[in-house]
XYZ file of C-alpha atoms in Angstrom:
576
model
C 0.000 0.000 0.000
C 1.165 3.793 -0.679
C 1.564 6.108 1.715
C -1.986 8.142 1.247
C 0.440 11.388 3.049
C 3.654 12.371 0.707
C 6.152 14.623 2.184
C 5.599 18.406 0.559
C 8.151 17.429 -1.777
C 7.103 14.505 -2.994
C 3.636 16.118 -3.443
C 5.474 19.101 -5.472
C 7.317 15.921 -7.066
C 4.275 14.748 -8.133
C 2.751 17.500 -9.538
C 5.411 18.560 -11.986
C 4.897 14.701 -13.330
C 1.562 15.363 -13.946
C 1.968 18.989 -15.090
C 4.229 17.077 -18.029
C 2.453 14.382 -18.697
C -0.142 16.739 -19.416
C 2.164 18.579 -21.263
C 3.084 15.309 -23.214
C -0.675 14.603 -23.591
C -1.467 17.734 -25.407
C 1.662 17.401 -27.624
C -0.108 13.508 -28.576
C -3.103 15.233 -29.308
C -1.634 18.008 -31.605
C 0.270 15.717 -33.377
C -2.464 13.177 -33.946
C -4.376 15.571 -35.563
C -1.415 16.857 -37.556
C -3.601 15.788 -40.796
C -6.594 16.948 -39.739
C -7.135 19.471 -42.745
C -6.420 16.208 -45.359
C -8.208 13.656 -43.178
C -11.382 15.271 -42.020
C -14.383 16.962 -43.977
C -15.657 19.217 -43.385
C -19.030 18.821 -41.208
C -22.684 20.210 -42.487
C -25.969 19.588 -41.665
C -26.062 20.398 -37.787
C -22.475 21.011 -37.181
C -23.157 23.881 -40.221
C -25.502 25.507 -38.211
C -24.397 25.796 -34.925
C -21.372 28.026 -36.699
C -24.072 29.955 -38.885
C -26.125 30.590 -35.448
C -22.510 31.564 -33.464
C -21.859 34.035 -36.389
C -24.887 35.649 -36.509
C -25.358 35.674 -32.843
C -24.119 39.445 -32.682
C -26.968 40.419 -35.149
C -29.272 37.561 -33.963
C -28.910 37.004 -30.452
C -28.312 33.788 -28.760
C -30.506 30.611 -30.490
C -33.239 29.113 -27.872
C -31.845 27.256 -25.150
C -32.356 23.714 -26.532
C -31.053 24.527 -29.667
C -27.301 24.433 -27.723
C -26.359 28.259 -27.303
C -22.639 27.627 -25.774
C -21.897 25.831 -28.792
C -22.579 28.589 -30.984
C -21.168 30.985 -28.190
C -17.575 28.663 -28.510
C -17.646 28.871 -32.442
C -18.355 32.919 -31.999
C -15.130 33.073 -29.447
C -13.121 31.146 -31.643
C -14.462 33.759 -34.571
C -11.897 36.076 -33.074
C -9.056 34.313 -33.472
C -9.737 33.556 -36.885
C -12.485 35.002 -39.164
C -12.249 32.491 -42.046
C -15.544 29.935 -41.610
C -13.329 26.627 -42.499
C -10.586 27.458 -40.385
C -13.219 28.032 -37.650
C -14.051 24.742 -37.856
C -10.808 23.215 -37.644
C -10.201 25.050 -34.952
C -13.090 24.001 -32.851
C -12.854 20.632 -33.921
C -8.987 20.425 -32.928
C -10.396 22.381 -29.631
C -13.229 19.784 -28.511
C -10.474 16.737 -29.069
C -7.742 18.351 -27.079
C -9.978 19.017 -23.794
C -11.585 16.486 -23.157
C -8.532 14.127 -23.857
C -6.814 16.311 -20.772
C -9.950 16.891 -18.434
C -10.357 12.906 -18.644
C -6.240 12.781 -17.860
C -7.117 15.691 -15.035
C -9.920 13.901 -13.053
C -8.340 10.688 -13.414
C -5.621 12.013 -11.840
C -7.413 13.496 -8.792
C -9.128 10.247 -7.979
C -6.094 9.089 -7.665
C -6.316 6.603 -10.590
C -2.367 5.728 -10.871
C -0.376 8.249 -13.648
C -0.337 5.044 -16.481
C -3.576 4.167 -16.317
C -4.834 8.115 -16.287
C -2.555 8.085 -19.228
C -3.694 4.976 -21.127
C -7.621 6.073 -20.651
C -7.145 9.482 -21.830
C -4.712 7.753 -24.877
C -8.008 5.487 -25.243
C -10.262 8.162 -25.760
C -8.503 9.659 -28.003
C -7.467 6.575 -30.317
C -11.160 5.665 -30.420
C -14.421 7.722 -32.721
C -15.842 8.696 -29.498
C -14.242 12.546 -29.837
C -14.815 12.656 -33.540
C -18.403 12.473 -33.732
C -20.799 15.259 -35.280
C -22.421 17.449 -34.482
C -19.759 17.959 -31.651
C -22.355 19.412 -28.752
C -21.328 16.194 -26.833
C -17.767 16.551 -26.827
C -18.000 20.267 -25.634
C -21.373 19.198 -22.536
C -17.738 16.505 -21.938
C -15.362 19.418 -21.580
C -17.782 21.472 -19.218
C -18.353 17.763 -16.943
C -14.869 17.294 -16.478
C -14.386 20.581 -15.291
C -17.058 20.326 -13.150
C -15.813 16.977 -12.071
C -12.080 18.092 -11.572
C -13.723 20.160 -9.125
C -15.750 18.508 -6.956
C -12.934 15.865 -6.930
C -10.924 18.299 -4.980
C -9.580 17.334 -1.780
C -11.536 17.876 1.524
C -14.102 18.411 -0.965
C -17.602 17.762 0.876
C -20.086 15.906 -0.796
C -22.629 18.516 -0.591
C -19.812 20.725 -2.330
C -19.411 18.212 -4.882
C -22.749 18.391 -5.450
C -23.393 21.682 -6.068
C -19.937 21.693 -8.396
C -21.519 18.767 -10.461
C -24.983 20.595 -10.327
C -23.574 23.500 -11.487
C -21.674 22.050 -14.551
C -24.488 19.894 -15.954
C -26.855 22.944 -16.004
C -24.353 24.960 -18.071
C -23.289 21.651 -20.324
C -27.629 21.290 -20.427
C -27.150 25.004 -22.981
C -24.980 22.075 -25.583
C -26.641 18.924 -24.649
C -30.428 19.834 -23.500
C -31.260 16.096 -22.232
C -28.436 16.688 -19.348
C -31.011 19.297 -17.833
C -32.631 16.110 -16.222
C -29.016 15.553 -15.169
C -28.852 18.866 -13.348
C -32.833 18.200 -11.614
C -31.543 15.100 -10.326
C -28.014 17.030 -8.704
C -29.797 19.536 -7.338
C -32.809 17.456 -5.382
C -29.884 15.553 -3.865
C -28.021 18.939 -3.013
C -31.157 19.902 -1.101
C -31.514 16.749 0.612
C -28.585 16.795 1.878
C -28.480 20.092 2.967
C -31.902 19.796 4.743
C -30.506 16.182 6.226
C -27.572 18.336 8.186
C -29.339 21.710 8.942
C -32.052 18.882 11.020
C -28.905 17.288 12.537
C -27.867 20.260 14.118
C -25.047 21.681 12.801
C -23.917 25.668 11.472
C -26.187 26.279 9.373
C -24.410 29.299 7.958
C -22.543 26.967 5.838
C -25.184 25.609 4.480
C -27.561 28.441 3.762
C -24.723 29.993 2.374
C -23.767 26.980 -0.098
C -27.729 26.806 -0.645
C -27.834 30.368 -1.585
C -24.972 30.554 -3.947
C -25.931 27.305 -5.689
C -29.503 28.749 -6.303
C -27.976 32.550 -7.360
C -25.578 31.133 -9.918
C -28.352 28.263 -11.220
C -30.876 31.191 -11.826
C -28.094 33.405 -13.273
C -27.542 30.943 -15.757
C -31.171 30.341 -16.422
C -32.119 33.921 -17.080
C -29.296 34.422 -19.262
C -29.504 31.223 -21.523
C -33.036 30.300 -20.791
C -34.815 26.878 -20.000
C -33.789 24.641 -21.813
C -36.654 21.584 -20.796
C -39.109 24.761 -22.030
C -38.884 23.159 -26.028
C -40.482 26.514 -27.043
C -39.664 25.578 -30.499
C -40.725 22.014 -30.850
C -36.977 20.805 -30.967
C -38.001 17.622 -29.350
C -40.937 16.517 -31.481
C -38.027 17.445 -34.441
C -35.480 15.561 -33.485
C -37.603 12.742 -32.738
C -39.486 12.844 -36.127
C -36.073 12.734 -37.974
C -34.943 9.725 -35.709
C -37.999 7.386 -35.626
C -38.184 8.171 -39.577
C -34.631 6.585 -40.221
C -35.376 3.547 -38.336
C -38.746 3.462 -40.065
C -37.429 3.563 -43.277
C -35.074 1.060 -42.810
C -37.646 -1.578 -41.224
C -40.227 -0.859 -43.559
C -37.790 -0.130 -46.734
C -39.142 2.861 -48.028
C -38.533 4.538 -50.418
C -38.429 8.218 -48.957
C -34.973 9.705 -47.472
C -35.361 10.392 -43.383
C -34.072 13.289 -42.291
C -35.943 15.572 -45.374
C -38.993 13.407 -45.707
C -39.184 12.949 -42.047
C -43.116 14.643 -41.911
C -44.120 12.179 -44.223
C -42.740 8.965 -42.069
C -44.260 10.497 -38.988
C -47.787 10.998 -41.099
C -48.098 7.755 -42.141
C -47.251 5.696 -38.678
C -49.119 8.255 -36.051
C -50.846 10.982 -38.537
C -50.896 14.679 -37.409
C -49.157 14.689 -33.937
C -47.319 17.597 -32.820
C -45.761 16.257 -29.732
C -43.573 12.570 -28.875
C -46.547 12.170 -26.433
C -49.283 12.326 -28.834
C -47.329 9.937 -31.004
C -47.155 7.392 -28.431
C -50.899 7.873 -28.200
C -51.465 7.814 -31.583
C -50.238 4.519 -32.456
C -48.781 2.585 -29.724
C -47.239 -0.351 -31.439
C -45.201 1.864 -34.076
C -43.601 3.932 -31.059
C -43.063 0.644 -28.629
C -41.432 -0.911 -32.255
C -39.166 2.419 -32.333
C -38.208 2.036 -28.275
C -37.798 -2.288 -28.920
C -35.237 -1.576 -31.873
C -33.182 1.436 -30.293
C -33.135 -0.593 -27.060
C -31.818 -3.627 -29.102
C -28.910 -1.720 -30.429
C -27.935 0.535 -27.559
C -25.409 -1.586 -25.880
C -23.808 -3.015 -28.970
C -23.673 0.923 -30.529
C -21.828 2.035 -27.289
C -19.319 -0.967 -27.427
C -18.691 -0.104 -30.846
C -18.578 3.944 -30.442
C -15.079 3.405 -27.988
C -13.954 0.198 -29.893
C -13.716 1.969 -33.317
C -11.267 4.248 -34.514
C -11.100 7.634 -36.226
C -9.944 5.977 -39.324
C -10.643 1.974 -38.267
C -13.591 0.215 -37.513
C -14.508 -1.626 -34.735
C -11.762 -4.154 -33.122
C -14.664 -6.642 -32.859
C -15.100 -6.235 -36.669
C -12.418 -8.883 -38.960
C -10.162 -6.302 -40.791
C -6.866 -6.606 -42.013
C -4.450 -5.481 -39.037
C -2.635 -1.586 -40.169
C -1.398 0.336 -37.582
C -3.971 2.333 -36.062
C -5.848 -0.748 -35.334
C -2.684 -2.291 -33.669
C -1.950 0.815 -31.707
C -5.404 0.794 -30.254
C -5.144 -3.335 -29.515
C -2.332 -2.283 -27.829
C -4.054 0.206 -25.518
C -6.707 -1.934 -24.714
C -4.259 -4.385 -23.589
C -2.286 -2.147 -21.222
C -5.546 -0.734 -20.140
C -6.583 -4.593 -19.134
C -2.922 -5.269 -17.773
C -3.150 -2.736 -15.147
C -6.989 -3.096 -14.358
C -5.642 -6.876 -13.717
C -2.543 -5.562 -11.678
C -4.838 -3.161 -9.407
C -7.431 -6.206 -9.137
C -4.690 -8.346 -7.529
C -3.029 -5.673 -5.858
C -7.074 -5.385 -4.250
C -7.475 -8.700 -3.070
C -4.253 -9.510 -1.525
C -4.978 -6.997 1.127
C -8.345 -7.301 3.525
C -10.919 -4.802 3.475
C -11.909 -4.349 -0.476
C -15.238 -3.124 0.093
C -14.720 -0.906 2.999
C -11.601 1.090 0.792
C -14.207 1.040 -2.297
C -16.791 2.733 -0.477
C -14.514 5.194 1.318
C -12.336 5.710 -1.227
C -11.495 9.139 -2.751
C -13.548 10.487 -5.521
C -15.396 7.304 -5.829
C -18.829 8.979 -4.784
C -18.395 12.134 -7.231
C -17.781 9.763 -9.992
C -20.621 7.682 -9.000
C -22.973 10.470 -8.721
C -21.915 12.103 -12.629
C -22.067 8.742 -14.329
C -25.487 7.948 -12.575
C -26.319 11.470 -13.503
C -25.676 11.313 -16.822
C -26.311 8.182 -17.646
C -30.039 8.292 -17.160
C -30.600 11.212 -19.850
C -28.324 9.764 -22.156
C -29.934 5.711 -22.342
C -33.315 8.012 -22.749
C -32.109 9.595 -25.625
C -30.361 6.548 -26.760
C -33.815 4.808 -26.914
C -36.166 7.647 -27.180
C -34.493 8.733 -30.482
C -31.553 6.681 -31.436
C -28.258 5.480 -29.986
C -26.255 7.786 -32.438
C -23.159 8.050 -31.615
C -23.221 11.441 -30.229
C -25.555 10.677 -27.340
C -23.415 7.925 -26.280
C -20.070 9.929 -26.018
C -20.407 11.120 -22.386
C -21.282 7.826 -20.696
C -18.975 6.341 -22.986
C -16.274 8.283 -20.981
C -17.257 8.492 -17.249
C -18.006 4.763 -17.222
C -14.910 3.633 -17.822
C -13.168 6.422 -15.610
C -15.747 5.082 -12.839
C -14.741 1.962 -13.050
C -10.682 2.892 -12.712
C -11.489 4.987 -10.282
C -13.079 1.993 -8.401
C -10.283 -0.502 -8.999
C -7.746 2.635 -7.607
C -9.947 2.889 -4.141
C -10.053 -0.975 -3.676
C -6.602 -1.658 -4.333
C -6.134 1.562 -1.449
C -4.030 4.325 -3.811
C -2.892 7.109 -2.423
C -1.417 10.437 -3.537
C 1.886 8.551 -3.670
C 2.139 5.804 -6.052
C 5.431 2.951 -6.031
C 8.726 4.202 -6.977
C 8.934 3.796 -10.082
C 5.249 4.353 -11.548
C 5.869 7.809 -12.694
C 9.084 6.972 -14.797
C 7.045 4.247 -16.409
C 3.636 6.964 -17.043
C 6.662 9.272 -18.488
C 8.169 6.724 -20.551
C 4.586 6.076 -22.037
C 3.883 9.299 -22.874
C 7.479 9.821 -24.354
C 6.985 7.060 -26.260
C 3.809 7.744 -28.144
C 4.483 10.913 -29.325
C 6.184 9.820 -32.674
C 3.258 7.488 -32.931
C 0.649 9.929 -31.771
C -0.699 10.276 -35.755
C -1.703 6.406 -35.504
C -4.250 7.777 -32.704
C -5.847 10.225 -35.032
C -7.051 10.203 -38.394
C -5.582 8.935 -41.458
C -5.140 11.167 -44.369
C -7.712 9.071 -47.166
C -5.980 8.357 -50.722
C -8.682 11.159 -51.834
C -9.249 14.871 -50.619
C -12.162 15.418 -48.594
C -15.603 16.230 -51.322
C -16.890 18.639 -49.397
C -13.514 20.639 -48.615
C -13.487 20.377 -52.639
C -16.704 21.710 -52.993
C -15.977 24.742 -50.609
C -13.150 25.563 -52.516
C -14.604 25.545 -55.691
C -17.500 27.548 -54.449
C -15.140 29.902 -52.886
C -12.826 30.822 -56.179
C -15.648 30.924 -58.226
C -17.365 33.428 -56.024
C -14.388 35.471 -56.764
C -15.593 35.854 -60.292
C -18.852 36.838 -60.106
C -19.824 40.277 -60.859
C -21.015 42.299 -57.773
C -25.123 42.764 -57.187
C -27.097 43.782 -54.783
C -28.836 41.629 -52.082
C -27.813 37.878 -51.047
C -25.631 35.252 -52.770
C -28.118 32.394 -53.247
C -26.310 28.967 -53.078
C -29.004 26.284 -53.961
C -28.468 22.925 -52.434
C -29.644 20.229 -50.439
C -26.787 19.119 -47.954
C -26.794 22.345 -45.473
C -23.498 24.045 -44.765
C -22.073 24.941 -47.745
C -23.243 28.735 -47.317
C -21.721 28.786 -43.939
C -18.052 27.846 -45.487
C -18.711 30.340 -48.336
C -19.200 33.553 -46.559
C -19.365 36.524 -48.830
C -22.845 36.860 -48.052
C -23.881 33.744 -49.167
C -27.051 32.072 -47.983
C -28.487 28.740 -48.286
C -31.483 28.405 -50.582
C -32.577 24.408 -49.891
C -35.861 22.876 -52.327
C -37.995 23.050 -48.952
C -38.263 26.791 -49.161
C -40.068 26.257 -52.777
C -43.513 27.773 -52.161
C -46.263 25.441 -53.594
C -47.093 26.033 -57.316
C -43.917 28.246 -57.696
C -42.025 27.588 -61.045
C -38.611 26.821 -61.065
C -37.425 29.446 -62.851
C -39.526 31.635 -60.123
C -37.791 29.668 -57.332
C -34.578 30.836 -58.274
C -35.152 33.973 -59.327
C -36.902 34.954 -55.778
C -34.251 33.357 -53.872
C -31.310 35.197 -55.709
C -30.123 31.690 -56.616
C -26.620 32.454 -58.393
C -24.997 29.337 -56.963
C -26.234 25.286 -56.994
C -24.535 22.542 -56.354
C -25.679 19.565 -58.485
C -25.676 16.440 -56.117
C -27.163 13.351 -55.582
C -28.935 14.979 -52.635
C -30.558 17.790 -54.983
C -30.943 15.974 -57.930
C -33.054 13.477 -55.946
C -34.840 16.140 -53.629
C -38.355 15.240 -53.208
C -39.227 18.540 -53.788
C -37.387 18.877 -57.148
C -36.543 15.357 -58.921
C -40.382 14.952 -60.399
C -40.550 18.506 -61.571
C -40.056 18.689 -65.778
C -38.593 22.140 -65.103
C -35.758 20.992 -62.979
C -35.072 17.982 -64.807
C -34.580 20.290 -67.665
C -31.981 22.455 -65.719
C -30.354 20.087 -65.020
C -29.997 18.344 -69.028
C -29.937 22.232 -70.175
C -28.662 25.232 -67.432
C -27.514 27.390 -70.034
C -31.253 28.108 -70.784
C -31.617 29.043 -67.357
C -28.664 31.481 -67.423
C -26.106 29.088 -65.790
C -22.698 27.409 -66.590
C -21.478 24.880 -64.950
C -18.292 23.476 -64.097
C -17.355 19.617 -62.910
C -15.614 19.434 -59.892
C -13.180 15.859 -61.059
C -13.191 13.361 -58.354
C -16.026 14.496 -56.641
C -19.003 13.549 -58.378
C -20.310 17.094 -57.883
C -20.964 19.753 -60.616
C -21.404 23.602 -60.095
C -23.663 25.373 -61.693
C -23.162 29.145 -61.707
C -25.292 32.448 -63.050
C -23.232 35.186 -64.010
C -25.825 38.070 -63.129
C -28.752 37.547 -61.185
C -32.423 37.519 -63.585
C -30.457 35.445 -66.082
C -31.344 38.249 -68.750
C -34.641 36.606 -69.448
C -33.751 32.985 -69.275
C -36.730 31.987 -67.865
C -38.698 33.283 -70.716
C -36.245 31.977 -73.160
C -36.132 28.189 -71.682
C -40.095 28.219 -71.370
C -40.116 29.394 -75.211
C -37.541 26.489 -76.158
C -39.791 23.802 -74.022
C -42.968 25.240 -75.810
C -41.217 24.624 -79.250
């Protein structure tokens, strides 16, 4: 057993070790993602618009609370390092890697999980697709829990100021993941419980009230400022539940309608018109109880998979031919085992297991997060789906539970062996040449979407100058956001009904479109004869295009808004 009191120097000792290891950690995590601009695309759909909504938020104000306001607040802080959109991007993505990769390393560390093994889990998390999941929400609600949990791990920390620390964290990580506000409900009723529990036993109650008090001030701060986020003003829920039950739906009934735009008409034909998940349920109780059965089916094997997979590797459960990455994370998940095993026997050969588990440091604030946040996110996992973003948080704090578990029983202390610290160092010295294994591989083919950007980007250059907005017609969602210049996103559900084609793009100042699977096959668009003869004929329309090689994408482009009478001219040409 170590000593559980080091000598002041051994405890400054200690802390330069972990101040570089930390050091060494970061370094892994820059280099692994060394490549990130020729190994990652770049992200649309949601990911899009939390950057459009952080841009416009000094025009705009902040987005409704469950529509994830501090994400959008990080991409606007990170807007002032760097104004360009794409760099913004690669910025925060880099960002929301690196800190939860050293808050994991952190809180191991202060519940006194030994240095390799705080090492080896953050290494894990980092090796595996849990922090490269979109939209990214997740990985920043993390961030905000570890630093929440770093706190209340403190030493002489009381539980009822864990509490409130934990409380506190999950409310403001609720403003990037709103399901973690149930988290925050469930902190704070404990909080008060306790606090009435000891104010009845007697003691100061100055403390307390004042613990109470500041809790409650800096709660309702919060609240006021960012809103409620379990208020749904804006149907969010019902949303991202339509969009959810509609791709398992499609998939079990094999439809032939695409989810996430056709969504309405998946819901409309299980549960008709419904405008909450309630009424669905209602509505037709089989079709939701199918949707709960299946996402219940694959929760546990989707979170096995989420931390077993790589950034550029699937699954190690999954037969695949054996290149580096994959061995590199084997690897990890063997030491990882090794030492679990080595703290498991160091446990048992000493009386008194359950007795150092239960009073062992940090092992009730790490019980009380992953309980915390483990409710909200199996709900969401089996509500909605168990996409890999809901899973990313309990895919983290279990594991760093369960170390933190098997550290208490085998009775560490703030002192580990002689010689544990050289070996954590050597670890860490040792993976940094190898630290681009961890991250992802550059593909033998650039990025589409970074392609597309580009493209969009030089030949935005040429067009003349006009008045009014830079219509970019398409049907992914993002591509305005990278653009800039003005440019804003004209998609084929903001066709009015009856409107012409020609009308469409005229009164959306469509200049821009992106001819894609995804727009050529747009509900909306792929039946109309007008479109179809856009796309065999643009020049009628008052477009050029241009091929973008390797991409299977081609740009069409209008020189001057109006098109000079194009629409008259193409209608004339049909009529002949």
């Amino acid at each position: 057993m170590t000593s559980s009191s080091p000598t002041p120097r051994a405890r400054q000792l200690g802390l330069l070790l972990d101040a570089a290891l930390l050091l060494a950690l970061a370094l892994v995590c820059l280099r692994a993602l060394g490549s990130l601009e020729a190994a990652r695309d770049l992200t649309l759909w949601d990911e899009a618009d939390y950057l459009r909504r952080g841009l416009a938020l000094p025009q705009r104000g902040l987005p409704a609370p469950e529509w994830g306001p501090l994400h959008s607040l990080l991409y606007l802080a990170l807007a002032q390092l760097t104004p360009d959109p794409v760099a913004l991007h690669d910025l925060a993505y880099r960002l929301l890697v690196t800190l939860p990769t050293l808050g994991l390393f952190l809180c191991a560390r202060r519940a006194r999980i030994p240095r390799a093994l705080a090492l080896l889990g953050a290494l894990l998390f980092l090796a595996s697709g849990a922090p490269h999941v979109a939209p990214r929400p997740s990985l920043l609600a993390l961030a905000v829990v570890l630093g929440g949990l770093w706190v209340a791990l403190a030493p002489g920390r009381s539980l009822e100021g864990a509490c409130a620390a934990l409380g506190l964290s999950l409310l403001l990580a609720c403003y990037a993941r709103p399901e973690l506000f149930l988290s925050f409900v469930l902190l704070s009723l404990l909080l008060l419980a306790r606090l009435l529990v000891r104010a009845r036993r007697g003691e100061a109650r100055g403390p307390l009230v004042r613990l109470g008090l500041s809790y409650g001030a800096l709660a309702l701060a919060l609240l006021a400022v960012l809103g409620n986020p379990a208020a749904d003003r804006t149907g969010r829920r019902l949303y991202a539940f339509c969009q959810h039950y509609a791709l398992g739906e499609v998939q079990r009934s094999h439809l032939d309608l695409e989810p996430w735009g056709q969504c309405d008409a998946v819901m409309q034909r299980s549960f008709g018109e419904v405008h909450s998940v309630r009424e669905a349920a209602r509505a037709n109780p089989h079709a939701f109880w199918v949707h709960l059965r299946d996402n219940l089916q694959a929760y546990p094997g989707a979170s096995l998979e989420l931390m077993l997979r790589g950034a550029s590797h699937a699954s190690l459960l999954v037969p695949a031919p054996p290149s580096p990455a994959r061995r590199a994370h084997a690897l990890l998940l063997a030491g990882m085992a090794l030492g679990l095993l080595a703290l498991g026997v160091q446990a048992l050969r000493r009386p008194g297991v359950l007795e150092r588990m239960s009073g062992g440091h940090g092992v009730v604030p790490l019980a009380l997060v992953l309980a915390a946040v483990l409710l909200p996110s199996a709900l969401s996992s089996v509500l909605l789906h168990p996409r890999e973003h809901y899973l990313v948080l309990q895919g983290v704090l279990l594991p760093l539970c369960v170390l933190g578990l098997a550290a208490a029983a085998a009775g560490m202390g703030r002192e580990e062996p002689r010689g544990a610290g050289a070996l954590a160092g050597a670890l860490a010295v040792a993976l940094i040449p190898a630290a681009p294994l961890l991250g992802p591989l550059v593909p033998s083919s650039q990025p589409v979407q970074r392609q597309v950007v580009a493209a969009l980007r030089e030949t935005a250059e040429g067009l003349s100058p006009q008045a009014g907005p830079l219509g970019v017609l398409e049907a992914q969602g993002g591509y305005d956001v990278y653009l800039g210049r003005g440019a804003v996103r004209v998609s084929p559900t903001q066709r009015l009904p009856g409107e012409s084609f020609e009308a469409f793009l005229e009164r959306r100042h469509v200049r821009l479109a992106v001819l894609e699977p995804q727009l050529v096959h747009a509900p909306q668009l792929a039946q109309d004869p007008d479109f179809r003869a856009f796309l065999a004929e643009p020049e009628d329309f008052g477009f050029h295009t241009r091929a973008l090689p390797g991409t299977g994408r081609v740009l069409a482009v209008r020189e001057a808004a109006g098109g000079g009478g194009a629409a008259e001219r193409a209608a004339l040409k049909r009529a002949q």
